[in-house]
Short mmCIF file of C-alpha atoms in Angstrom, two decimals:
data_model
loop_
_atom_site.label_atom_id
_atom_site.label_comp_id
_atom_site.label_asym_id
_atom_site.label_seq_id
_atom_site.Cartn_x
_atom_site.Cartn_y
_atom_site.Cartn_z
CA UNK A 1 72.27 48.97 127.52
CA UNK A 2 71.89 46.60 130.42
CA UNK A 3 74.86 48.23 132.02
CA UNK A 4 73.29 51.69 131.72
CA UNK A 5 70.05 50.49 133.28
CA UNK A 6 72.06 48.99 136.08
CA UNK A 7 73.85 52.27 136.78
CA UNK A 8 70.57 54.16 136.59
CA UNK A 9 68.67 52.01 139.08
CA UNK A 10 71.67 51.74 141.35
CA UNK A 11 72.21 55.49 141.54
CA UNK A 12 68.54 56.15 142.29
CA UNK A 13 67.88 53.55 144.94
CA UNK A 14 70.89 51.63 146.17
CA UNK A 15 73.35 54.50 146.21
CA UNK A 16 70.92 57.29 146.83
CA UNK A 17 72.80 60.54 147.34
CA UNK A 18 70.92 61.46 150.48
CA UNK A 19 70.19 58.18 152.18
CA UNK A 20 73.43 56.37 151.50
CA UNK A 21 75.95 59.22 151.43
CA UNK A 22 74.20 62.16 153.14
CA UNK A 23 75.07 64.45 150.28
CA UNK A 24 73.06 67.59 149.75
CA UNK A 25 71.72 67.49 153.30
CA UNK A 26 71.73 71.22 153.96
CA UNK A 27 69.24 72.19 151.32
CA UNK A 28 67.46 68.88 151.87
CA UNK A 29 66.67 69.88 155.45
CA UNK A 30 66.11 73.57 154.82
CA UNK A 31 63.90 73.53 151.70
CA UNK A 32 61.74 70.54 152.54
CA UNK A 33 58.93 72.41 154.28
CA UNK A 34 56.54 72.28 151.32
CA UNK A 35 56.26 69.78 148.50
CA UNK A 36 56.07 72.42 145.81
CA UNK A 37 59.36 74.17 146.55
CA UNK A 38 61.01 70.83 147.24
CA UNK A 39 60.00 69.62 143.76
CA UNK A 40 61.32 72.83 142.21
CA UNK A 41 64.70 72.53 143.87
CA UNK A 42 64.83 68.82 143.05
CA UNK A 43 64.27 69.50 139.38
CA UNK A 44 66.95 72.21 139.41
CA UNK A 45 69.37 69.74 140.98
CA UNK A 46 68.56 67.06 138.39
CA UNK A 47 69.16 69.60 135.65
CA UNK A 48 72.50 70.78 137.02
CA UNK A 49 73.61 67.18 137.58
CA UNK A 50 72.78 66.07 134.03
CA UNK A 51 74.96 68.86 132.70
CA UNK A 52 77.85 68.87 135.15
CA UNK A 53 78.62 65.15 135.53
CA UNK A 54 79.25 64.44 131.80
CA UNK A 55 81.00 67.80 131.44
CA UNK A 56 83.33 67.03 134.30
CA UNK A 57 83.84 63.57 132.86
CA UNK A 58 85.12 65.10 129.63
CA UNK A 59 87.28 67.57 131.52
CA UNK A 60 88.70 64.76 133.62
CA UNK A 61 89.39 62.58 130.60
CA UNK A 62 90.96 65.18 128.33
CA UNK A 63 92.61 67.63 130.72
CA UNK A 64 93.13 66.40 134.27
CA UNK A 65 94.11 62.74 134.19
CA UNK A 66 97.72 61.68 134.04
CA UNK A 67 98.71 61.69 130.40
CA UNK A 68 95.35 63.13 129.35
CA UNK A 69 96.93 66.09 127.65
CA UNK A 70 98.60 63.88 125.09
CA UNK A 71 96.37 65.30 122.36
CA UNK A 72 98.39 68.49 122.67
CA UNK A 73 101.57 66.71 121.67
CA UNK A 74 104.04 64.06 122.81
CA UNK A 75 105.74 66.33 125.30
CA UNK A 76 102.57 66.50 127.42
CA UNK A 77 102.37 62.74 127.95
CA UNK A 78 103.66 62.96 131.52
CA UNK A 79 101.64 65.93 132.70
CA UNK A 80 99.42 65.07 135.64
CA UNK A 81 96.97 67.77 136.62
CA UNK A 82 94.79 65.62 138.86
CA UNK A 83 95.66 67.71 141.92
CA UNK A 84 93.61 70.50 140.32
CA UNK A 85 90.50 68.31 140.19
CA UNK A 86 88.60 70.02 143.01
CA UNK A 87 89.18 73.49 141.71
CA UNK A 88 88.29 72.75 138.09
CA UNK A 89 85.20 70.73 138.99
CA UNK A 90 83.86 73.35 141.34
CA UNK A 91 84.52 76.11 138.82
CA UNK A 92 82.48 74.28 136.17
CA UNK A 93 79.73 73.61 138.66
CA UNK A 94 79.58 77.24 139.77
CA UNK A 95 79.39 78.40 136.16
CA UNK A 96 76.61 75.92 135.31
CA UNK A 97 74.64 76.92 138.39
CA UNK A 98 74.84 80.53 137.34
CA UNK A 99 73.44 79.50 133.95
CA UNK A 100 70.58 77.53 135.45
CA UNK A 101 69.80 80.45 137.73
CA UNK A 102 69.52 82.81 134.78
CA UNK A 103 67.32 80.37 132.86
CA UNK A 104 64.97 79.82 135.77
CA UNK A 105 64.77 83.55 136.47
CA UNK A 106 63.79 84.19 132.87
CA UNK A 107 61.28 81.39 132.33
CA UNK A 108 59.75 80.83 135.76
CA UNK A 109 59.96 83.88 138.03
CA UNK A 110 57.56 82.27 140.52
CA UNK A 111 59.84 79.27 140.99
CA UNK A 112 62.81 81.62 141.12
CA UNK A 113 61.28 83.58 143.98
CA UNK A 114 60.25 80.54 145.96
CA UNK A 115 63.70 78.95 145.69
CA UNK A 116 65.34 82.18 146.83
CA UNK A 117 68.84 81.77 148.19
CA UNK A 118 68.91 78.05 147.55
CA UNK A 119 69.30 78.33 143.83
CA UNK A 120 72.76 79.93 143.95
CA UNK A 121 73.53 77.58 146.82
CA UNK A 122 73.16 74.61 144.47
CA UNK A 123 76.75 75.45 143.60
CA UNK A 124 77.71 74.36 147.08
CA UNK A 125 75.20 71.54 147.21
CA UNK A 126 77.39 68.62 148.12
CA UNK A 127 75.32 66.28 145.96
CA UNK A 128 76.53 68.03 142.82
CA UNK A 129 80.24 68.01 143.57
CA UNK A 130 79.82 64.62 145.22
CA UNK A 131 78.38 63.13 142.04
CA UNK A 132 81.32 64.46 140.03
CA UNK A 133 83.81 63.08 142.53
CA UNK A 134 82.10 59.69 142.65
CA UNK A 135 82.08 59.70 138.87
CA UNK A 136 85.83 60.19 139.00
CA UNK A 137 86.38 57.58 141.68
CA UNK A 138 84.30 54.89 139.95
CA UNK A 139 85.93 55.45 136.58
CA UNK A 140 82.95 55.20 134.27
CA UNK A 141 83.80 54.05 130.78
CA UNK A 142 82.23 56.76 128.65
CA UNK A 143 80.26 59.99 128.69
CA UNK A 144 76.95 58.17 128.38
CA UNK A 145 77.52 56.16 131.54
CA UNK A 146 78.56 59.30 133.39
CA UNK A 147 75.45 61.09 132.14
CA UNK A 148 73.15 58.26 133.21
CA UNK A 149 74.81 58.26 136.61
CA UNK A 150 74.22 62.01 136.90
CA UNK A 151 70.57 61.65 135.89
CA UNK A 152 70.02 58.77 138.31
CA UNK A 153 71.61 60.59 141.24
CA UNK A 154 69.52 63.65 140.49
CA UNK A 155 66.29 61.68 140.36
CA UNK A 156 67.21 59.90 143.57
CA UNK A 157 67.74 63.27 145.24
CA UNK A 158 64.45 64.58 143.85
CA UNK A 159 62.59 61.53 145.17
CA UNK A 160 64.13 61.90 148.59
CA UNK A 161 63.41 65.59 149.04
CA UNK A 162 59.85 65.27 147.75
CA UNK A 163 59.25 62.36 150.09
CA UNK A 164 60.50 64.15 153.19
CA UNK A 165 58.58 67.30 152.25
CA UNK A 166 55.35 65.33 152.01
CA UNK A 167 55.96 63.76 155.41
CA UNK A 168 56.78 67.13 156.96
CA UNK A 169 53.57 68.62 155.62
CA UNK A 170 51.59 65.90 157.39
CA UNK A 171 53.72 66.28 160.49
CA UNK A 172 52.10 69.62 161.26
CA UNK A 173 49.09 67.71 162.57
CA UNK A 174 50.98 65.47 164.93
CA UNK A 175 52.05 66.00 168.46
CA UNK A 176 55.85 66.11 168.54
CA UNK A 177 57.67 66.81 171.83
CA UNK A 178 58.66 70.48 171.91
CA UNK A 179 62.47 70.17 171.90
CA UNK A 180 62.27 67.72 169.01
CA UNK A 181 60.12 69.98 166.83
CA UNK A 182 61.48 71.15 163.51
CA UNK A 183 65.03 70.06 162.94
CA UNK A 184 65.24 67.23 165.45
CA UNK A 185 62.30 65.23 164.19
CA UNK A 186 63.39 65.81 160.59
CA UNK A 187 66.72 64.21 161.33
CA UNK A 188 65.10 61.19 162.89
CA UNK A 189 62.62 60.91 160.02
CA UNK A 190 65.44 61.04 157.50
CA UNK A 191 67.15 58.29 159.44
CA UNK A 192 64.04 56.13 159.29
CA UNK A 193 63.62 56.79 155.57
CA UNK A 194 67.24 55.90 155.02
CA UNK A 195 66.64 52.64 156.82
CA UNK A 196 63.80 51.89 154.43
CA UNK A 197 66.05 52.66 151.48
CA UNK A 198 68.62 50.25 152.82
CA UNK A 199 66.24 47.51 151.81
CA UNK A 200 67.49 48.07 148.27
CA UNK A 201 71.04 47.31 149.26
CA UNK A 202 72.78 44.52 147.43
CA UNK A 203 70.45 44.60 144.45
CA UNK A 204 72.31 44.11 141.21
CA UNK A 205 70.55 43.88 137.92
CA UNK B 1 84.04 98.93 163.70
CA UNK B 2 86.79 101.49 164.12
CA UNK B 3 86.97 101.30 167.90
CA UNK B 4 87.56 97.60 167.62
CA UNK B 5 91.18 98.13 166.69
CA UNK B 6 92.24 98.82 170.25
CA UNK B 7 90.67 95.67 171.59
CA UNK B 8 92.96 93.06 173.07
CA UNK B 9 93.41 89.88 171.04
CA UNK B 10 91.17 87.83 173.30
CA UNK B 11 88.56 90.32 174.44
CA UNK B 12 85.30 88.97 175.83
CA UNK B 13 83.64 89.60 172.50
CA UNK B 14 86.23 87.73 170.52
CA UNK B 15 86.18 84.91 173.02
CA UNK B 16 82.46 84.60 172.53
CA UNK B 17 83.00 84.17 168.79
CA UNK B 18 85.10 81.18 169.63
CA UNK B 19 82.82 79.52 172.19
CA UNK B 20 79.32 80.27 171.00
CA UNK B 21 79.39 77.90 168.01
CA UNK B 22 80.31 75.10 170.40
CA UNK B 23 76.94 75.21 172.10
CA UNK B 24 74.19 77.74 171.62
CA UNK B 25 74.93 78.56 168.01
CA UNK B 26 76.27 75.21 166.87
CA UNK B 27 76.57 75.00 163.10
CA UNK B 28 75.07 71.54 162.89
CA UNK B 29 72.35 71.51 165.51
CA UNK B 30 71.27 75.16 165.26
CA UNK B 31 72.31 76.66 161.94
CA UNK B 32 71.71 73.43 159.95
CA UNK B 33 74.95 73.88 158.06
CA UNK B 34 77.49 71.34 156.95
CA UNK B 35 75.59 68.16 157.59
CA UNK B 36 76.42 66.98 154.10
CA UNK B 37 79.85 65.59 154.63
CA UNK B 38 79.51 65.25 158.37
CA UNK B 39 77.69 62.02 158.84
CA UNK B 40 79.34 59.62 156.48
CA UNK B 41 82.71 59.90 158.19
CA UNK B 42 81.51 59.11 161.70
CA UNK B 43 81.60 55.32 161.66
CA UNK B 44 84.98 55.35 163.40
CA UNK B 45 86.43 57.91 165.77
CA UNK B 46 89.75 58.40 163.99
CA UNK B 47 88.51 59.60 160.59
CA UNK B 48 86.00 61.78 162.41
CA UNK B 49 88.76 63.52 164.36
CA UNK B 50 90.88 63.98 161.24
CA UNK B 51 87.86 65.35 159.40
CA UNK B 52 87.04 67.70 162.29
CA UNK B 53 90.57 69.10 162.33
CA UNK B 54 90.64 69.51 158.55
CA UNK B 55 87.37 71.41 158.54
CA UNK B 56 88.53 73.59 161.42
CA UNK B 57 91.69 74.54 159.55
CA UNK B 58 89.88 75.20 156.28
CA UNK B 59 87.16 77.32 157.91
CA UNK B 60 89.63 79.29 159.98
CA UNK B 61 92.05 80.12 157.21
CA UNK B 62 89.57 80.72 154.42
CA UNK B 63 87.73 83.09 156.78
CA UNK B 64 91.04 84.83 157.43
CA UNK B 65 91.91 85.15 153.75
CA UNK B 66 88.49 86.33 152.64
CA UNK B 67 88.24 88.81 155.52
CA UNK B 68 91.62 90.26 154.54
CA UNK B 69 90.55 90.78 150.95
CA UNK B 70 86.89 91.58 151.58
CA UNK B 71 87.26 95.18 150.40
CA UNK B 72 88.69 94.17 147.03
CA UNK B 73 86.22 91.45 146.07
CA UNK B 74 83.58 92.66 143.60
CA UNK B 75 80.15 91.71 144.88
CA UNK B 76 78.99 89.98 141.73
CA UNK B 77 81.72 87.40 141.50
CA UNK B 78 82.23 86.85 145.21
CA UNK B 79 80.95 83.26 145.17
CA UNK B 80 83.56 82.18 142.64
CA UNK B 81 86.30 84.00 144.56
CA UNK B 82 85.20 82.34 147.78
CA UNK B 83 85.10 78.92 146.16
CA UNK B 84 88.59 79.34 144.75
CA UNK B 85 89.97 80.31 148.16
CA UNK B 86 88.21 77.38 149.82
CA UNK B 87 89.30 74.97 147.09
CA UNK B 88 92.91 76.06 147.53
CA UNK B 89 92.75 75.42 151.28
CA UNK B 90 91.13 72.03 150.72
CA UNK B 91 93.76 71.01 148.17
CA UNK B 92 96.45 71.88 150.73
CA UNK B 93 94.72 69.82 153.42
CA UNK B 94 94.11 66.94 151.00
CA UNK B 95 97.74 66.78 149.89
CA UNK B 96 98.86 66.99 153.52
CA UNK B 97 96.59 64.10 154.54
CA UNK B 98 97.73 61.99 151.59
CA UNK B 99 101.33 62.57 152.58
CA UNK B 100 101.12 61.93 156.32
CA UNK B 101 98.04 59.85 157.17
CA UNK B 102 97.41 57.96 153.97
CA UNK B 103 95.14 55.26 155.42
CA UNK B 104 92.77 57.80 156.94
CA UNK B 105 92.84 59.77 153.71
CA UNK B 106 91.71 56.63 151.88
CA UNK B 107 88.88 56.08 154.35
CA UNK B 108 87.65 59.62 153.95
CA UNK B 109 87.71 59.18 150.14
CA UNK B 110 85.68 61.89 148.44
CA UNK B 111 84.68 63.56 151.66
CA UNK B 112 87.84 65.63 151.97
CA UNK B 113 87.06 67.11 148.56
CA UNK B 114 83.53 67.70 149.72
CA UNK B 115 84.78 70.07 152.42
CA UNK B 116 84.73 72.61 149.57
CA UNK B 117 80.98 72.40 149.42
CA UNK B 118 80.58 72.17 153.16
CA UNK B 119 77.96 74.80 153.77
CA UNK B 120 79.55 75.87 157.07
CA UNK B 121 82.48 77.37 155.25
CA UNK B 122 80.46 79.20 152.60
CA UNK B 123 77.90 80.19 155.21
CA UNK B 124 80.49 81.71 157.55
CA UNK B 125 82.25 83.50 154.71
CA UNK B 126 78.99 85.06 153.59
CA UNK B 127 77.62 85.79 157.02
CA UNK B 128 80.75 86.84 158.87
CA UNK B 129 84.02 87.16 157.00
CA UNK B 130 82.63 89.47 154.30
CA UNK B 131 81.75 92.04 156.96
CA UNK B 132 84.39 91.70 159.65
CA UNK B 133 88.06 92.17 160.33
CA UNK B 134 90.49 89.28 159.74
CA UNK B 135 91.18 88.38 163.38
CA UNK B 136 87.57 88.06 164.59
CA UNK B 137 86.79 86.23 161.34
CA UNK B 138 89.60 83.79 161.97
CA UNK B 139 88.26 83.11 165.46
CA UNK B 140 84.75 82.74 164.11
CA UNK B 141 86.00 80.22 161.58
CA UNK B 142 87.91 78.20 164.15
CA UNK B 143 84.94 78.31 166.53
CA UNK B 144 82.50 77.08 163.93
CA UNK B 145 84.88 74.42 162.73
CA UNK B 146 85.24 73.28 166.33
CA UNK B 147 81.48 73.26 166.87
CA UNK B 148 81.12 71.07 163.81
CA UNK B 149 83.96 68.85 164.97
CA UNK B 150 82.42 68.49 168.42
CA UNK B 151 79.20 67.00 167.02
CA UNK B 152 81.21 64.81 164.66
CA UNK B 153 83.28 63.41 167.50
CA UNK B 154 80.25 62.82 169.75
CA UNK B 155 78.44 60.94 166.98
CA UNK B 156 81.54 58.95 166.09
CA UNK B 157 82.15 58.10 169.75
CA UNK B 158 78.74 56.49 170.14
CA UNK B 159 78.80 54.81 166.74
CA UNK B 160 82.19 53.24 167.23
CA UNK B 161 81.57 52.27 170.85
CA UNK B 162 78.17 50.70 170.26
CA UNK B 163 78.81 49.42 166.77
CA UNK B 164 82.27 47.93 166.94
CA UNK B 165 82.94 47.95 170.69
CA UNK B 166 86.16 49.90 170.20
CA UNK B 167 87.42 53.45 170.65
CA UNK B 168 90.14 54.62 168.26
CA UNK B 169 90.62 50.96 167.45
CA UNK B 170 91.19 49.97 171.09
CA UNK B 171 88.78 47.21 172.16
CA UNK B 172 87.29 48.97 175.19
CA UNK B 173 84.26 46.79 175.70
CA UNK B 174 86.25 43.59 175.43
CA UNK B 175 88.69 44.79 178.11
CA UNK B 176 85.88 45.71 180.48
CA UNK B 177 84.41 42.29 179.90
CA UNK B 178 80.91 43.31 178.85
CA UNK B 179 80.75 40.53 176.29
CA UNK B 180 80.85 37.92 179.04
CA UNK B 181 77.53 39.19 180.33
CA UNK B 182 75.92 38.41 176.98
CA UNK B 183 76.24 41.86 175.37
CA UNK B 184 76.64 42.00 171.61
CA UNK B 185 77.68 44.78 169.27
CA UNK B 186 74.80 46.67 167.78
CA UNK B 187 75.50 46.39 164.08
CA UNK B 188 72.86 48.94 163.26
CA UNK B 189 74.87 51.86 164.60
CA UNK B 190 77.46 51.30 161.88
CA UNK B 191 74.83 51.76 159.19
CA UNK B 192 74.30 55.28 157.80
CA UNK B 193 70.77 55.90 159.18
CA UNK B 194 71.93 55.72 162.78
CA UNK B 195 74.14 58.78 162.28
CA UNK B 196 71.07 60.84 161.47
CA UNK B 197 69.15 59.46 164.39
CA UNK B 198 72.02 60.16 166.80
CA UNK B 199 72.21 63.77 165.60
CA UNK B 200 68.44 63.98 166.08
CA UNK B 201 68.86 62.77 169.64
CA UNK B 202 71.70 65.25 170.30
CA UNK B 203 69.41 68.04 169.13
CA UNK B 204 66.69 66.72 171.42
CA UNK B 205 68.99 66.69 174.44
CA UNK B 206 70.40 70.14 173.67
CA UNK B 207 67.01 71.74 173.19
CA UNK B 208 65.42 70.20 176.23
CA UNK B 209 68.23 71.57 178.35
CA UNK B 210 67.93 75.04 176.88
CA UNK B 211 64.28 75.80 176.22
CA UNK B 212 65.07 79.05 174.43
CA UNK B 213 66.37 77.05 171.46
CA UNK B 214 63.05 75.30 170.81
CA UNK B 215 61.65 76.06 167.35
CA UNK B 216 58.29 77.74 167.18
CA UNK B 217 56.06 76.39 164.47
#
């Protein structure tokens, strides 16, 4: 239990997808103009992450790892499919994204319209694949840990994008130098926010 | 489209495809694509260069492949097809890096895999390769990869020089003798936030030099 809490807090604050690894930057910069859409996309990302990280964990454990196919029979003990990791992971992610897209379209057309192109683009949101790859690299012990890691990363991403969207809404009233307007100032703001998040570094529970 | 067939390989138009992403239409500073994996690899110059080359190769060749098959890809499943092509290219690059420059491959860790989800590649496939012939698409891919690489190398140059006082591992500042005057390495440039701020500054410089790029609110 303690371990799970540790992973959870760590993935939200210390190893925040955006501020520590710059993952999911494209949609982070492009969809953060208003808090409402940012929240919507954030929730979609959390949802996709909760599903894909444990799913990919299972796939990794029972199909891809060296010797993982042993449940098929003794002769598969030496099969190592880990070079297929990228392709399998991304295929699962793309399929899940499609599913989420259909669900959102059915139950919340307003959100669907405001997210526009960025919903299908979650498939290529680096935060999603990144979380799966980090999950693989850190070798979590069981599905539950992987799931908690996915949830934490998603919430961290949601926090970050909502935060920057709120700042950008206020920014409309300030006097930014012309060439820095829009993208430039957003980059610098993200940098400053990341610096604030670095205050969490080294925390272990 | 049909009159394009008689064009020479490096016509002015094709040449523009190659050079425009380097400046005016840079994928990072103008199109806001591919920032995801860009910034974490720029602490040192060497991984940044390797990353830049890898991305250039993947963009170029996946553009080429998709443009060659664009007429046979059903519209509804094009994203999956594109991802499979990109993933194949990335696996090739990844295996190549592991075989020949293992230490750099270790430093890049998950970020080679993340080239798959680099929005530049998907973005260029959608915006260009799906509607153009293979050769211009290939050039467009190489150009955009190079534009991305250019920013990566600039950022890495400043971060390594100011943060560690070296370039490609060679202790430049020590040789010049700056440390004797009381200069010290700025540890902050090694930390992740500085990468963002440097890109912000690059955008500032670029847009103040070319006013037409300034965003209207």
